XYZ file of C-alpha atoms in Angstrom:
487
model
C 28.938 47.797 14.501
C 26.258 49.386 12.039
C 28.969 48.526 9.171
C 29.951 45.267 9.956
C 25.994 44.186 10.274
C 25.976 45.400 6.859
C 29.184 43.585 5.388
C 27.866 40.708 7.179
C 24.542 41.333 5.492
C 26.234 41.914 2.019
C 28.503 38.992 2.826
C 24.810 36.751 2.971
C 23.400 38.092 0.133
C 26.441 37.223 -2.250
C 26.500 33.818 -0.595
C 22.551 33.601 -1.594
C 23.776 35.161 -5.100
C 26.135 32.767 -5.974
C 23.992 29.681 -4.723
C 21.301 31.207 -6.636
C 23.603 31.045 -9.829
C 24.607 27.337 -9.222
C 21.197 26.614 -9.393
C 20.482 28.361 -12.260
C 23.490 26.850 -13.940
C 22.486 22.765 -12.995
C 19.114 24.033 -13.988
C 20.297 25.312 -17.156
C 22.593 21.998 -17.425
C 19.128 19.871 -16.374
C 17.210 21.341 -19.168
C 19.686 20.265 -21.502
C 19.995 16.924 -20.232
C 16.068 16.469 -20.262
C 15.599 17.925 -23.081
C 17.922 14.997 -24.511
C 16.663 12.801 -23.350
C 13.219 14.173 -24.445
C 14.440 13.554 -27.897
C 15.843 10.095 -27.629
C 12.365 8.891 -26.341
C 10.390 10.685 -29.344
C 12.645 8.756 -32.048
C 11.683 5.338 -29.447
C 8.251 6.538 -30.424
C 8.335 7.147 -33.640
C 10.846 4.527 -34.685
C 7.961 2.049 -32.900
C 5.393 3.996 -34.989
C 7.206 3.106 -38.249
C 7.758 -0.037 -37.146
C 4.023 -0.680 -36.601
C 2.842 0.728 -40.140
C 5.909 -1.123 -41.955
C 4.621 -4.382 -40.349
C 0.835 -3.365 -41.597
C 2.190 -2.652 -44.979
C 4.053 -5.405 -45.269
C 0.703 -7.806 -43.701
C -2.043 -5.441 -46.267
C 0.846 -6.091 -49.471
C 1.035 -9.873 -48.371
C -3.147 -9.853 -48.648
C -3.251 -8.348 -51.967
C -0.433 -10.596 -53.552
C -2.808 -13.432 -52.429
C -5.694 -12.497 -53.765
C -3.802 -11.914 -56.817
C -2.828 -15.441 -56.573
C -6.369 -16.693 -56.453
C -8.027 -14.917 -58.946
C -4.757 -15.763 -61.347
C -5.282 -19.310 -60.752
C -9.195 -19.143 -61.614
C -8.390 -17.754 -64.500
C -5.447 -20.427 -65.597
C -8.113 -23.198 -64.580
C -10.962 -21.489 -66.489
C -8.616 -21.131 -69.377
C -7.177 -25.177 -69.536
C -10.353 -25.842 -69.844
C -11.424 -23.704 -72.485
C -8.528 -24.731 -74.395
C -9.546 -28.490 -74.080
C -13.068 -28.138 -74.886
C -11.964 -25.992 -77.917
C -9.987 -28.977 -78.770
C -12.244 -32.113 -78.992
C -14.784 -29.451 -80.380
C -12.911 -29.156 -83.620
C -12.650 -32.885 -83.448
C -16.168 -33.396 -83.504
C -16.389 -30.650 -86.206
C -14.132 -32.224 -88.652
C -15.806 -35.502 -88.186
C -19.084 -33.919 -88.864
C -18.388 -32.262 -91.711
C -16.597 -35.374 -93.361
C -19.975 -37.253 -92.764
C -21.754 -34.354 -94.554
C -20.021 -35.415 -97.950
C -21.103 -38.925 -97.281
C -23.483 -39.463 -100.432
C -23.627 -43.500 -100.127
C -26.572 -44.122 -97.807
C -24.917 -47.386 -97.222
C -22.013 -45.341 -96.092
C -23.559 -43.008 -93.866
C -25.457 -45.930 -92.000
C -22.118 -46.929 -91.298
C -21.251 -43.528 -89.312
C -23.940 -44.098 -86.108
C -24.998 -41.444 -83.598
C -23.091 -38.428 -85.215
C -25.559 -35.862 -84.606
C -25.793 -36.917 -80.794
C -22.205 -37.019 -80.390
C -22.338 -33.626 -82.168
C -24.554 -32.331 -79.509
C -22.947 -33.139 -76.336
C -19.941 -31.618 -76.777
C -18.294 -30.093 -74.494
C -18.129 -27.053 -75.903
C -21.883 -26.916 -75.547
C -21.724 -26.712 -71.701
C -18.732 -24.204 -71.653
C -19.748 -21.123 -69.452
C -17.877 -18.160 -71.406
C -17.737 -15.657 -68.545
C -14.567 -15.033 -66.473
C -14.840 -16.885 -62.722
C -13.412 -13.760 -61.108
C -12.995 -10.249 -62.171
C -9.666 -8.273 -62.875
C -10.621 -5.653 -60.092
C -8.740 -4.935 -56.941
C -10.177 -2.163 -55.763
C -11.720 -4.127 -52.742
C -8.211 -4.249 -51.771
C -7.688 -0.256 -51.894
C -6.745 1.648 -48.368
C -8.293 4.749 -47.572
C -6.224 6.712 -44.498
C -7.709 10.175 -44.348
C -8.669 9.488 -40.905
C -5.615 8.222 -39.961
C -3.769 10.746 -41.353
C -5.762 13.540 -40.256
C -5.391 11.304 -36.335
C -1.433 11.286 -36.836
C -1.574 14.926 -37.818
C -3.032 15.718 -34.586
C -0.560 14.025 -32.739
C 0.787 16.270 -29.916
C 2.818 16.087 -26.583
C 1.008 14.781 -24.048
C -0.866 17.371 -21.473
C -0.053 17.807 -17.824
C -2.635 16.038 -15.576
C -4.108 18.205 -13.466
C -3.672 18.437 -9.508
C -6.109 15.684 -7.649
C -8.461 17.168 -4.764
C -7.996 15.162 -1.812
C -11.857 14.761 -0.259
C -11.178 15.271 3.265
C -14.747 14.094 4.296
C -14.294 10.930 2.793
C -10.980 10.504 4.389
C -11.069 8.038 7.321
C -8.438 6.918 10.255
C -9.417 4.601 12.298
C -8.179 1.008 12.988
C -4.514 1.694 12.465
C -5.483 2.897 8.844
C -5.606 5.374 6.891
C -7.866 5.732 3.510
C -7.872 8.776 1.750
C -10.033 9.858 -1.296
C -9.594 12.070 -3.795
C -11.181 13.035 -7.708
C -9.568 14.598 -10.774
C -11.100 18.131 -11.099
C -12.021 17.086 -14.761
C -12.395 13.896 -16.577
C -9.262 12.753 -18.486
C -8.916 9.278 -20.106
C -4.801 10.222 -20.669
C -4.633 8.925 -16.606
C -2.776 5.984 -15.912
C -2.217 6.009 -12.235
C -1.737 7.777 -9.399
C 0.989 8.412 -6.452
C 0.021 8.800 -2.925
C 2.901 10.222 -0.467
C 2.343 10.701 2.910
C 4.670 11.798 5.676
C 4.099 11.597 10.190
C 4.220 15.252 11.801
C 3.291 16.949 14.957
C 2.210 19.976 13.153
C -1.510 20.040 12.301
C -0.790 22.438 9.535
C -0.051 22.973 6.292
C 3.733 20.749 5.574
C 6.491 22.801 6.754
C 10.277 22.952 5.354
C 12.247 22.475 8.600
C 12.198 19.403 10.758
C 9.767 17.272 8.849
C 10.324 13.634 8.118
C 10.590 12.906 4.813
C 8.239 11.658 2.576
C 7.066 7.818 1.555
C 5.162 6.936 -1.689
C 3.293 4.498 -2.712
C 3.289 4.486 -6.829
C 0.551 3.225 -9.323
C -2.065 3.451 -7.803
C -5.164 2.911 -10.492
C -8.046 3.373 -8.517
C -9.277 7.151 -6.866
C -8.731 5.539 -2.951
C -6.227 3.992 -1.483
C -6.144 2.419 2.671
C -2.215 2.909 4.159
C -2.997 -0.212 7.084
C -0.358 -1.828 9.403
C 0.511 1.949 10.690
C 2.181 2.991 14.450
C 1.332 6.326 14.913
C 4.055 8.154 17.043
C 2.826 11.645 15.902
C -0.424 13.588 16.318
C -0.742 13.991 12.411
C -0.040 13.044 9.240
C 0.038 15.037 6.104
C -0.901 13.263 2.614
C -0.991 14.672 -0.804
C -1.469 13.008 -4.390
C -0.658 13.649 -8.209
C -2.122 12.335 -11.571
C 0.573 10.741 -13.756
C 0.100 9.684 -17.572
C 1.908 7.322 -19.925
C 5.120 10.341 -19.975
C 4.590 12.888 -17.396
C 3.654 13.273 -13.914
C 0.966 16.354 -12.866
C 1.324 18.517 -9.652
C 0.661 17.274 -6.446
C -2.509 18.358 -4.535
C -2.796 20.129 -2.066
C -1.425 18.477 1.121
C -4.102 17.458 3.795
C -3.349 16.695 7.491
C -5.086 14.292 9.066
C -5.290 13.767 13.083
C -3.208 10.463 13.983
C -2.840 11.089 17.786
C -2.149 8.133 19.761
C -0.592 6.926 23.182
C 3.154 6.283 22.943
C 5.629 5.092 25.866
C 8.043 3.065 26.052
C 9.715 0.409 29.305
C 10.681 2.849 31.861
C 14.256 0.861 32.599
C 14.996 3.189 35.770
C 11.725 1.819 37.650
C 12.546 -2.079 36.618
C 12.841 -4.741 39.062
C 16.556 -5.692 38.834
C 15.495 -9.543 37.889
C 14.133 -7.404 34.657
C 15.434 -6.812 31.578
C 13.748 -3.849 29.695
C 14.515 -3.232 25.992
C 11.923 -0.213 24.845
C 9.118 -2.269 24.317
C 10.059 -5.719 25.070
C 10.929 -6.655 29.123
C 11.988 -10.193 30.106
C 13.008 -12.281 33.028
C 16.283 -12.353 34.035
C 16.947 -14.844 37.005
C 20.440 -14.154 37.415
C 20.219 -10.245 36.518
C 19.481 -9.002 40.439
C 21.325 -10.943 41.965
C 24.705 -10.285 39.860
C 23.302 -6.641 40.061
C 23.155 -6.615 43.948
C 26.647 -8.066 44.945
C 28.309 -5.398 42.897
C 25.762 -2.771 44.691
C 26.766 -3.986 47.563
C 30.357 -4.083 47.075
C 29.898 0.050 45.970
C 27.937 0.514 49.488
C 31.068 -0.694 51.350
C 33.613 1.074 49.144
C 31.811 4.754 49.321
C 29.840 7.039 51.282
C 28.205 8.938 47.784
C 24.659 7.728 46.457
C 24.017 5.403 43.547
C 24.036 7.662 40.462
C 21.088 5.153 39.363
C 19.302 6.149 43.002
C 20.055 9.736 42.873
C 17.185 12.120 42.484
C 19.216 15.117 41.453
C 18.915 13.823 37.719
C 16.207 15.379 35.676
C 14.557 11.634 34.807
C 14.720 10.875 38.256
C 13.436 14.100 39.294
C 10.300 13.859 36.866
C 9.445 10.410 38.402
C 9.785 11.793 41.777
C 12.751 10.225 43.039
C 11.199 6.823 42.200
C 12.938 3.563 43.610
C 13.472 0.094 41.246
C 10.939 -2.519 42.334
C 12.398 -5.197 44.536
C 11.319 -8.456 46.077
C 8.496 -9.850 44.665
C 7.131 -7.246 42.622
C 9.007 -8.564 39.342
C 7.128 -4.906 37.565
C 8.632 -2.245 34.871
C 6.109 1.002 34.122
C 5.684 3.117 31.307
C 7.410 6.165 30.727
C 4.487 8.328 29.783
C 1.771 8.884 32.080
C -2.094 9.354 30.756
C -3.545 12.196 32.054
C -6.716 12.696 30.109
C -8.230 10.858 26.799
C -8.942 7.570 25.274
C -6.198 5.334 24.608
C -5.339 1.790 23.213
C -2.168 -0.564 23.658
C -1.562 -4.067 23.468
C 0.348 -7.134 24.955
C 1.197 -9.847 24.008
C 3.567 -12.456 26.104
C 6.180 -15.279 25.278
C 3.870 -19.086 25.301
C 6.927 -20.061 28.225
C 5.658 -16.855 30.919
C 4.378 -18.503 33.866
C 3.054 -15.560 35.506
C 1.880 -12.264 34.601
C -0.109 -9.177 34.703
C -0.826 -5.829 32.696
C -2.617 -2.930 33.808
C -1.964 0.461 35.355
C -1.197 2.247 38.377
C -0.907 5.878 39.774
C 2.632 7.327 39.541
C 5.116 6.221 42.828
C 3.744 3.029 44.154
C 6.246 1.608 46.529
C 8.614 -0.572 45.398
C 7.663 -3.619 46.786
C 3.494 -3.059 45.342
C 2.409 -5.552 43.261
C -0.363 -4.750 40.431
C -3.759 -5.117 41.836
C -3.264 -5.695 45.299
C -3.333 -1.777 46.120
C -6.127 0.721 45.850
C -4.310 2.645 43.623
C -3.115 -0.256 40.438
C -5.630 -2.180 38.411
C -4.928 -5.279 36.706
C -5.383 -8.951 34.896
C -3.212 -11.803 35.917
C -2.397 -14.491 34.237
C -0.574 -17.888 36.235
C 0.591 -20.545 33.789
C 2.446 -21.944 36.743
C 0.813 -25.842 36.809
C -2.410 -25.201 35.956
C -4.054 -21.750 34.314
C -5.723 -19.281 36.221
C -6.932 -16.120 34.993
C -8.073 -13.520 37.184
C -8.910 -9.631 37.543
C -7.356 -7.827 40.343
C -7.802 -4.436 42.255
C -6.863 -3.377 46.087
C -6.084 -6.910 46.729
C -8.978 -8.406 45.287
C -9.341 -11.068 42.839
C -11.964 -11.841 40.454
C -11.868 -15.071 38.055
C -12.576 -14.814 34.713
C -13.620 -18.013 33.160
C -12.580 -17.233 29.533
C -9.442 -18.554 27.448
C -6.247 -16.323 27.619
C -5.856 -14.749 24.628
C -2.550 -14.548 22.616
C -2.893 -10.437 22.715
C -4.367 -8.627 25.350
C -5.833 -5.025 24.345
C -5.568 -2.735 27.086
C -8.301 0.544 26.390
C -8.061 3.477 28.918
C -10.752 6.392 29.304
C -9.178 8.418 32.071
C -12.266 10.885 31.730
C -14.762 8.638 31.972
C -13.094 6.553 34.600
C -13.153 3.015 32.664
C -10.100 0.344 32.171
C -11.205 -2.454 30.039
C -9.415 -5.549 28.498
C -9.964 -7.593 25.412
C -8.942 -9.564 23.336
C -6.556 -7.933 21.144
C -7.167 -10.494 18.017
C -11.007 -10.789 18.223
C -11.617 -7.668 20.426
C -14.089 -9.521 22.862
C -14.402 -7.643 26.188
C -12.587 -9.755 28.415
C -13.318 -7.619 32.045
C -13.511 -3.591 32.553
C -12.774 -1.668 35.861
C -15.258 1.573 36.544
C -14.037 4.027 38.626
C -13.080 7.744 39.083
C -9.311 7.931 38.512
C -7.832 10.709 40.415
C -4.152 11.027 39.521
C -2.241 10.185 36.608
C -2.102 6.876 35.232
C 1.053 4.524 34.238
C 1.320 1.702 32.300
C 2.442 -1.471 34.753
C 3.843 -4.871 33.756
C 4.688 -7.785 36.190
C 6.265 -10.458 34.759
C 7.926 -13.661 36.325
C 10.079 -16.031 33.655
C 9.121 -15.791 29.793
C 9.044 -12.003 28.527
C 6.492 -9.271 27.291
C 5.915 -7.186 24.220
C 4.181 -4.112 24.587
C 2.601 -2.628 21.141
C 1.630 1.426 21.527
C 1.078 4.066 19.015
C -2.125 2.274 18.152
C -5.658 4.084 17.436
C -8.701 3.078 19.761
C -9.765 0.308 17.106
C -13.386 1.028 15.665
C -14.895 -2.412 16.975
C -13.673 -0.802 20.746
C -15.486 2.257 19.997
C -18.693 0.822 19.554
C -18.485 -1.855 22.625
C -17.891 1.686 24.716
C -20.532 3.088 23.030
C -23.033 0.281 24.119
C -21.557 0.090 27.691
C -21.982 4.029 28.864
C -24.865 3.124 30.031
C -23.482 0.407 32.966
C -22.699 1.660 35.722
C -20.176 0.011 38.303
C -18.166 0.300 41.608
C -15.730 2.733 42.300
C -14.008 0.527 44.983
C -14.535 -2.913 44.288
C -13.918 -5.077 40.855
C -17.055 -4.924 38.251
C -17.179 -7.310 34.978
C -19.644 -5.956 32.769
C -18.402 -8.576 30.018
């Protein structure tokens, strides 16, 4: 035995060997790869950095040949019209000097205004300095500072890890927002990835039986709000990582933040047979009980044995106490999951065709033909579309109208501790009635429901505007036995 726990021991560690070398071999064959395609995206980067300074050097060359062109043709201009006044100057010269050797005054007479014509020459008024200069050394480049930039050109650091600031983390309203800061400043940050992942550990993330995790990429700012979340754990854990223009950083380290929230589902097995229950979602079905009952009946006559749905030798059954389908009039489905202690929040929101129905809760076993609110033990609203509207509040048969519009959502919020049931409405969270009492046993979820169908919304956190209606309400007292509005 001793030697085959050691074979069997060897046998593992050569398995661990040679997955160990396959690793190291697709890690060896990953390096290659990366390094690859490392290469291919430094030519991209250079081949656009050559690009860039053959485009400027083609633009800068384009500028100088211009200003070439300018000062070229200021020159040519300047020059035509040198050459013409240099032209009717010797003109004026050779007729001068042939009326110089004029000795007949009669003749000269004859040649008027020589001397003025003489003097207003062109040539006279003939600026003899260049328009423009032969220098281009205002078009001269000077890149020591680029070069010396260029030079110092390296691969691009690592961000660093974020730190998550758990103090200025915040859940509340079916949202998350997290915080976090880069340990250092660093302008090479383009954005930022945020994954998150549910668990029921309130540790650090473990390997084994985790869900996997979701991201959300760039993220530019240093906060980000996950909203629109059901939370069917107790926790979450979170964790975030710099990325620049080429490479991502490490991730922080994870946080875990407390998510903890009620979560059932339609308890099928406790249904009224005219029900149909789909996890969240129950609707009438006229036809459903009786269809159901016939072939019950038929299964009566046929055989001594009990229902396997009425047995109470099944573990479900057996954790409900034996408990028996509603029937009659009490068109009700529970919840699965009792509350025992806490604060909790779900919501409800019904088809526009239900003519009648209620939400509330109940202690566990009521009898099967207990509607919700006429017992001591269930607590409810009702709501009767049937002609005209009613709405009403109802405990151990006693009925309370509440002169307010039905909402489309109803908001059901639970303090078992404190002994408080409240509704509101789910949209605007306005306290629409709240039951005080001392609850005594465990409490269910309870749905009655006649034509149309429900939808029943859990997982959700006590929202904040809830919280601080509670808060301004601890101080109201109210009947343990009879109904109490403190709306």
């Amino acid at each position: 035995e001793t030697l085959q726990r050691i074979v069997n021991t060897l046998v593992n560690k050569n398995d661990e060997i040679h997955n160990f070398i396959d690793m190291l071999n697709h890690t060896i064959s990953n390096v290659q790869v990366n390094s690859s395609n490392a290469i291919s995206e430094l030519d991209e980067e250079f081949d656009g950095l050559y690009s860039v300074l053959h485009e400027m050097k083609g633009s800068m060359a384009n500028t100088i040949q211009q200003e070439e062109a300018r000062k070229i043709q200021a020159l040519q201009d300047q020059l035509s019209q040198c050459s013409r006044a240099l032209e009717s100057s010797e003109e004026l010269l050779e007729l001068a000097v042939q009326s110089l050797d004029i000795k007949n005054p009669v003749e000269l007479l004859e040649v008027e205004n020589v001397d003025w014509i003489v003097t207003v020459a062109s040539a006279f008024r003939l600026s003899l300095k260049p328009k423009v200069s032969d220098s281009m050394t205002h078009m001269m480049v000077d890149f020591a500072l680029e070069k010396r930039m260029l030079q110092a050109v390296k691969f691009l650091p690592v961000p660093k890890a974020p730190e998550i600031d758990v103090a200025a983390c915040l859940v509340a309203d079916n949202c998350i927002t997290i915080s976090w800061r880069m340990p250092e400043e660093d302008s090479r940050i383009d954005h930022f990835v945020l994954e998150y992942r549910k668990t029921n550990f309130d540790g650090l993330p473990r390997l084994k039986g985790e869900q996997r995790w979701e991201l959300v990429d760039y993220i530019k700012a240093t906060q980000y709000t996950l909203s629109g979340l059901k939370f069917d754990t107790k926790y979450m854990n979170l964790r975030v990582q710099a990325c620049n223009k080429a490479v991502a950083g490490e991730y922080s380290d994870p946080v875990t933040l407390e998510t903890k929230a009620f979560v059932f589902s339609l308890d099928s097995t406790s249904s009224h047979l005219n029900l149909k229950v789909e996890d969240t979602y129950v609707e009438w079905d006229p036809t459903g009980g009786k269809g159901q009952e016939k072939i019950k009946g038929k299964e009566n006559k046929n055989s001594n044995t009990a229902s396997p749905k009425r047995s109470t030798n099944s573990p479900r059954a057996s954790a409900r106490g034996g408990r028996d389908r509603f029937a009659g009039e009490s068109y009700t489905v529970l919840g699965d999951t009792a509350v025992e202690s806490g604060q909790h929040y779900w919501e409800v929101r019904a088809q526009k065709d239900c003519k009648s129905y209620s939400v509330g809760v109940t202690y566990r076993n009521p009898g099967k033909f207990d509607q919700l609110g006429k017992t001591n033990s269930s607590w409810c609203i009702h709501i009767n579309n049937w002609l005209q509207t009613t709405f009403s509040a109802k405990h151990n048969n006693k009925a309370k109208t509440l002169d307010i519009p039905v909402p489309d959502r109803i908001g059901v919020y639970c303090d078992f501790d404190g002994g408080q049931l409240s509704f509101y409405n789910a949209g605007s969270k306005a306290l629409l009635h709240t039951f005080r009492t001392k609850f005594t046993q465990p409490l269910l979820p309870g749905f009655m429901i006649w034509c149309g169908g429900l939808t029943v919304s859990t997982g959700l956190q006590v929202p904040s505007a809830v919280k601080t209606l509670q808060k301004s309400e601890n101080g109201l007292g109210g009947s343990t036995s009879s109904l109490n509005n403190v709306a």
